[in-house]
Coordinates of C-alpha atoms and ligand atoms in Angstrom, one line a residue:
X248 CA 23.7 116.8 -29.1
X249 CA 21.1 115.6 -27.2
X250 CA 19.8 116.0 -23.9
X251 CA 21.1 113.2 -21.3
X252 CA 17.2 112.7 -20.8
X253 CA 16.1 113.0 -24.4
X254 CA 14.4 110.5 -25.9
X255 CA 17.5 110.3 -28.6
X256 CA 20.1 109.3 -25.5
X257 CA 18.4 106.5 -25.0
X258 CA 20.9 102.7 -25.4
X259 CA 19.1 100.1 -27.1
X260 CA 18.1 97.6 -24.6
X261 CA 20.8 94.7 -26.4
X262 CA 23.7 97.1 -25.4
X263 CA 22.3 97.0 -22.1
X264 CA 21.9 94.1 -21.8
X265 CA 26.0 93.3 -23.3
X266 CA 27.2 95.6 -20.3
X267 CA 24.9 93.7 -18.1
X268 CA 26.1 90.2 -18.8
X269 CA 30.0 91.0 -19.3
X270 CA 29.6 92.8 -15.2
X271 CA 27.9 90.1 -14.7
X272 CA 30.3 87.6 -15.3
X273 CA 33.5 89.4 -14.0
X274 CA 31.4 89.9 -10.1
X275 CA 31.2 86.0 -10.6
X276 CA 35.2 86.0 -11.1
X277 CA 35.8 87.5 -9.1
X278 CA 33.4 85.9 -5.8
X279 CA 34.7 82.6 -7.3
X280 CA 38.1 83.5 -7.0
X281 CA 37.8 84.3 -3.2
X282 CA 38.8 80.4 -1.8
X283 CA 38.2 79.5 1.5
X284 CA 35.3 80.0 3.7
X285 CA 33.4 83.5 3.0
X286 CA 33.7 86.3 6.5
X287 CA 30.9 87.5 7.9
X288 CA 32.0 91.0 8.0
X289 CA 28.4 92.5 9.1
X290 CA 24.6 91.3 9.3
X291 CA 21.5 93.2 7.9
X292 CA 17.7 92.3 9.0
X293 CA 18.7 90.1 11.6
X294 CA 21.7 87.9 13.0
X295 CA 21.4 85.6 9.8
X296 CA 21.6 88.0 6.7
X297 CA 24.9 88.4 6.4
X298 CA 27.4 90.5 4.4
X299 CA 30.5 89.3 3.3
X300 CA 33.8 90.7 2.5
X301 CA 32.9 88.9 -0.9
X302 CA 29.5 90.8 -1.6
X303 CA 30.9 94.6 -0.8
X304 CA 33.9 93.1 -3.2
X305 CA 31.9 92.2 -6.1
X306 CA 29.9 95.4 -5.8
X307 CA 32.6 98.2 -5.7
X308 CA 33.9 96.2 -9.5
X309 CA 30.3 96.2 -10.7
X310 CA 29.9 99.9 -10.1
X311 CA 33.1 100.8 -11.4
X312 CA 33.0 98.8 -15.1
X313 CA 29.1 100.2 -15.5
X314 CA 30.0 104.2 -13.8
X315 CA 33.2 103.5 -16.4
X316 CA 31.4 102.9 -19.9
X317 CA 28.1 105.2 -18.6
X318 CA 28.8 107.7 -16.3
X319 CA 25.2 109.8 -16.2
X320 CA 23.4 106.3 -15.2
X321 CA 22.0 105.7 -11.7
X322 CA 23.1 102.2 -10.0
X323 CA 21.3 101.1 -7.5
X324 CA 23.0 98.4 -5.9
X325 CA 22.5 96.2 -3.1
X326 CA 25.1 96.6 -0.8
X327 CA 25.8 100.4 -1.8
X328 CA 22.4 102.2 -2.1
X329 CA 21.4 103.8 -5.0
X330 CA 24.0 107.0 -6.1
X331 CA 24.4 108.8 -9.2
X332 CA 22.0 109.4 -12.0
X333 CA 21.3 111.8 -15.3
X334 CA 20.4 110.2 -17.6
X335 CA 17.4 107.3 -18.4
X336 CA 18.8 104.4 -17.1
X337 CA 19.1 103.1 -13.7
X338 CA 20.9 99.6 -13.3
X339 CA 19.7 97.5 -10.2
X340 CA 22.5 94.9 -8.8
X341 CA 22.8 92.2 -6.6
X342 CA 26.3 91.6 -6.6
X343 CA 25.7 88.4 -4.3
X344 CA 21.9 86.7 -4.8
X345 CA 22.1 83.9 -2.4
X346 CA 24.7 84.9 0.4
X347 CA 23.7 82.2 2.5
X348 CA 24.9 79.2 -0.2
X349 CA 27.8 81.1 -1.0
X350 CA 28.8 80.9 2.8
X351 CA 27.8 77.4 2.6
X352 CA 29.5 76.5 -0.5
X353 CA 26.4 75.1 -1.9
X354 CA 27.1 76.4 -5.9
X355 CA 22.7 78.7 -6.2
X356 CA 24.1 81.5 -5.7
X357 CA 24.5 84.7 -8.4
X358 CA 25.1 87.7 -9.2
X359 CA 22.0 89.4 -10.9
X360 CA 22.0 92.8 -13.3
X361 CA 19.1 94.5 -14.6
X362 CA 19.2 97.7 -16.7
X363 CA 15.7 99.9 -16.1
X364 CA 14.9 102.8 -19.0
X365 CA 12.3 105.5 -17.5
X366 CA 11.7 102.7 -15.1
X367 CA 10.8 99.9 -17.3
X368 CA 13.5 96.9 -16.9
X369 CA 14.8 96.7 -20.2
X370 CA 18.1 94.6 -20.3
X371 CA 18.5 91.6 -17.3
X372 CA 21.2 89.1 -16.1
X373 CA 22.2 86.4 -14.5
X374 CA 24.8 84.2 -13.8
X375 CA 25.3 82.1 -11.6
X376 CA 29.3 81.0 -12.0
X377 CA 29.4 77.5 -10.3
X378 CA 27.3 76.4 -12.7
X379 CA 28.5 79.0 -16.0
X380 CA 24.9 79.5 -16.6
X381 CA 24.4 82.6 -18.0
X382 CA 21.0 83.5 -18.7
X383 CA 20.1 86.7 -20.0
X384 CA 17.1 89.4 -21.6
X385 CA 16.3 92.4 -23.5
X386 CA 12.4 93.3 -23.4
X387 CA 10.8 91.6 -26.4
X388 CA 13.5 89.2 -27.2
X389 CA 13.3 86.7 -25.5
X390 CA 14.9 85.1 -22.7
X391 CA 18.5 83.0 -23.6
X392 CA 21.3 80.4 -21.4
X393 CA 24.5 80.5 -22.8
X394 CA 27.3 78.5 -21.0
X395 CA 30.2 79.4 -21.1
X396 CA 31.2 82.4 -20.0
X397 CA 34.0 81.1 -17.3
X398 CA 35.8 79.1 -20.6
X399 CA 35.3 81.8 -23.9
X400 CA 38.2 79.9 -25.2
X401 CA 36.2 76.2 -25.0
X402 CA 33.7 74.5 -27.7
X403 CA 30.1 75.5 -26.3
X404 CA 27.2 75.5 -27.9
X405 CA 24.9 78.0 -28.8
X406 CA 22.5 80.4 -26.4
X407 CA 19.3 78.6 -25.6
X408 CA 15.9 80.1 -25.8
X409 CA 14.1 79.7 -22.5
X410 CA 10.2 78.6 -22.9
X411 CA 8.3 78.5 -19.4
X412 CA 6.4 75.9 -18.3
X413 CA 3.1 75.8 -19.5
X414 CA -0.2 73.3 -19.2
X415 CA 1.2 72.0 -15.4
X416 CA -2.0 71.1 -13.2
X417 CA -1.8 72.9 -10.1
X418 CA -1.3 69.2 -7.8
X419 CA 1.4 68.6 -10.6
X420 CA 3.2 71.8 -9.9
X421 CA 6.9 71.8 -8.1
X422 CA 7.0 75.4 -6.5
X423 CA 9.5 76.9 -5.3
X424 CA 9.6 79.9 -2.6
X425 CA 11.9 81.4 -0.5
X426 CA 11.9 83.1 3.0
X427 CA 12.6 85.8 5.0
X428 CA 15.4 86.4 7.9
X429 CA 13.1 87.6 10.2
X430 CA 11.7 85.5 12.2
X431 CA 8.3 87.3 12.3
X432 CA 7.8 87.1 9.0
X433 CA 9.2 83.7 8.8
X434 CA 5.9 82.8 10.4
X435 CA 3.9 83.7 9.0
X436 CA 5.7 82.1 5.7
X437 CA 5.7 78.9 7.2
X438 CA 1.9 78.9 8.1
X439 CA 1.5 80.0 4.0
X440 CA 3.4 77.1 3.3
X441 CA 0.9 74.5 5.4
X442 CA -1.2 76.1 3.0
X443 CA 0.5 75.2 -0.5
X444 CA 2.4 72.6 0.0
X445 CA -0.3 69.4 -0.1
X446 CA -2.2 71.7 -2.7
X447 CA 0.7 70.7 -5.3
X448 CA 4.1 68.2 -6.1
X449 CA 6.7 69.6 -4.0
X450 CA 7.8 72.3 -3.2
X451 CA 12.0 73.5 -3.7
X452 CA 13.9 76.2 -1.9
X453 CA 17.2 77.3 -3.7
X454 CA 18.0 79.9 -1.4
X455 CA 18.7 82.7 -4.4
X456 CA 15.1 84.9 -5.7
X457 CA 17.2 85.0 -8.9
X458 CA 18.3 81.3 -9.8
X459 CA 14.4 80.7 -8.4
X460 CA 13.5 82.6 -11.5
X461 CA 15.6 81.7 -13.9
X462 CA 14.6 78.1 -13.1
X463 CA 10.8 79.5 -13.9
X464 CA 12.5 80.6 -17.4
X465 CA 14.3 76.9 -17.9
X466 CA 11.5 75.6 -16.9
X467 CA 13.3 73.6 -14.3
X468 CA 10.1 74.0 -11.5
X469 CA 6.8 75.4 -12.7
X470 CA 6.2 78.6 -10.2
X471 CA 8.2 80.6 -7.8
X472 CA 5.8 82.8 -5.0
X473 CA 8.1 84.9 -2.2
X474 CA 7.3 87.4 -0.1
X475 CA 9.5 89.7 1.6
X476 CA 12.3 90.2 -1.7
X477 CA 13.9 93.3 -3.0
X478 CA 13.6 94.9 -6.5
X479 CA 17.5 94.1 -6.5
X480 CA 16.8 90.6 -5.9
X481 CA 13.9 89.8 -8.9
X482 CA 14.0 92.8 -11.2
X483 CA 16.6 90.7 -14.1
X484 CA 14.8 87.4 -12.6
X485 CA 11.5 88.4 -13.6
X486 CA 12.2 90.3 -17.3
X487 CA 13.6 86.8 -18.2
X488 CA 10.9 84.7 -16.6
X489 CA 8.5 87.2 -17.9
X490 CA 10.7 86.9 -21.0
X491 CA 9.6 83.1 -21.3
X492 CA 6.5 83.3 -21.7
X493 CA 6.1 83.3 -17.3
X494 CA 3.5 85.5 -16.1
X495 CA 5.3 87.9 -12.9
X496 CA 2.8 89.5 -10.3
X497 CA 1.7 90.0 -7.5
X498 CA -1.2 89.7 -5.9
X499 CA -5.1 91.3 -6.1
X500 CA -3.7 93.1 -9.6
X501 CA -0.8 95.2 -8.2
X502 CA 2.9 94.2 -9.8
X503 CA 5.0 92.2 -8.5
X504 CA 6.9 93.5 -5.3
X505 CA 8.0 93.1 -1.3
X506 CA 4.5 92.0 -0.8
X507 CA 4.1 89.4 -2.6
X508 CA 5.6 88.2 -6.2
X509 CA 4.5 85.2 -8.5
X510 CA 5.6 83.7 -11.0
X511 CA 4.5 81.0 -13.0
X512 CA 3.0 80.5 -16.9
X513 CA -0.6 82.5 -16.5
X514 CA -2.7 79.1 -16.6
X515 CA -0.7 77.9 -13.5
X516 CA -0.7 81.5 -12.2
X517 CA -3.8 82.2 -11.9
X518 CA -4.7 78.3 -9.6
X519 CA -1.7 79.9 -7.1
X520 CA -2.1 83.4 -6.0
X521 CA -5.8 82.3 -5.6
X522 CA -4.9 79.7 -3.5
X523 CA -1.9 82.3 -1.7
X524 CA -4.2 84.9 -1.2
X525 CA -6.6 82.3 0.3
X526 CA -3.7 82.6 3.0
X527 CA -3.6 86.1 3.4
X528 CA 0.0 86.3 3.0
X529 CA 1.0 89.6 3.1
X530 CA 1.4 89.9 6.5
X531 CA 4.7 89.9 9.4
X532 CA 3.7 88.0 13.2
Ligands
IPD681 C1 18.0 86.5 -0.9 C2 17.8 84.9 -1.7 C3 16.7 84.0 -1.0 C4 15.6 84.9 -0.5 C5 15.6 85.9 0.6 C6 16.8 87.0 -0.5 P1 20.1 87.7 -0.4 O1 18.9 86.9 -1.1 O2 16.9 85.6 -3.3 O3 17.0 82.7 -1.6 O4 15.0 84.3 0.0 O5 14.5 86.7 -0.1 O6 16.9 87.8 0.6 O7 20.1 87.4 0.6 O8 20.6 86.5 0.0 O9 21.0 88.1 -1.0
CA682 CA1 19.9 89.1 -2.9

C-alpha cells in the first residue's frame, strides 16, 4: 500500500477535476435555491466586504463533499481557512466569488474550486450558476466550457474548447479589473485606472475575479488585472485562462498573487504589464 504523500498515491488531474466540477455545481445549486435577498451575517476587511449565510452554506457543502470522497486532503476555503491534510492534495475554494453581485441579484457570481498537487494547481472548475456555465481545466488538457449542468436531462451541445484572444494591441484591448474593499487600496487602484483607461479600448468591472479570468479564457475580454486578490479568487480561473493560451503572471517576474495578477495572451500581457508597472500599482495609500 502506498503512503498518503507518496508519488504512487497522487490522483490524476482528471479525477480531481471531476470532483471539482461536481462540488462546484452542487454548491451553485444551493446558492441558486436560496430565494430572496441574501442576509449579510458578517463583514470582513471593511463594511462593504460582506459574508452571507449563503457563502457559509456553500462552503460547508463543498467541504462535506470533498471530505467524503478524499478525507486526507487539505482544504483552504475563503470562509473556513485551511483545514485537514496529510495527502499531497490541497483544495482551494471560493464558495461564492462575486458576493456583492449575488447580494444585488446580478448574474456574475461563481463557485470556484481548484485542486493543487504538491503545490501546483492541476485542476480547476468555475461554475457560473445564473448562466449555467461550467468552465474547467486540467493541467495540460486545455480549458473547456460546458453548459447544461443544471439540466442534466436536457439537450446541450458538447463542451467547447476555449482559446483566449490573440494579436490584440493594447489600444484595442477590452480589459477587466476589480477593486478591493479597503479605501486606501481603492485610492491607488483609481490612480492606476487613470493611467490605464486612456490607453485601452475600455474597462470592465464585472465583480468576480474568477469569472474575469474565465472571460479571458473565452475571449469575452482581452485581458484582466487586479491587485489584492486572494488565492481562492484566482486558483481555478488562472489555470483555466492559462490552459486557454493566456499568460497569467504578477509584475517584475513574480507569479500571480495578491500583490498583482495580470492575464492576457503573451504579447498583450507584456504591454499591459509595462503600462501597469509604470503606475507603481503594488502599494496602498
Ligand atoms: C471579490 C471579487 C471581486 C474582486 C475582489 C474579490 P468576493 O471576491 O472577486 O471581483 O474585485 O478583489 O475579493 O469578496 O466576492 O468573494
Ligand atoms: Ca472571492
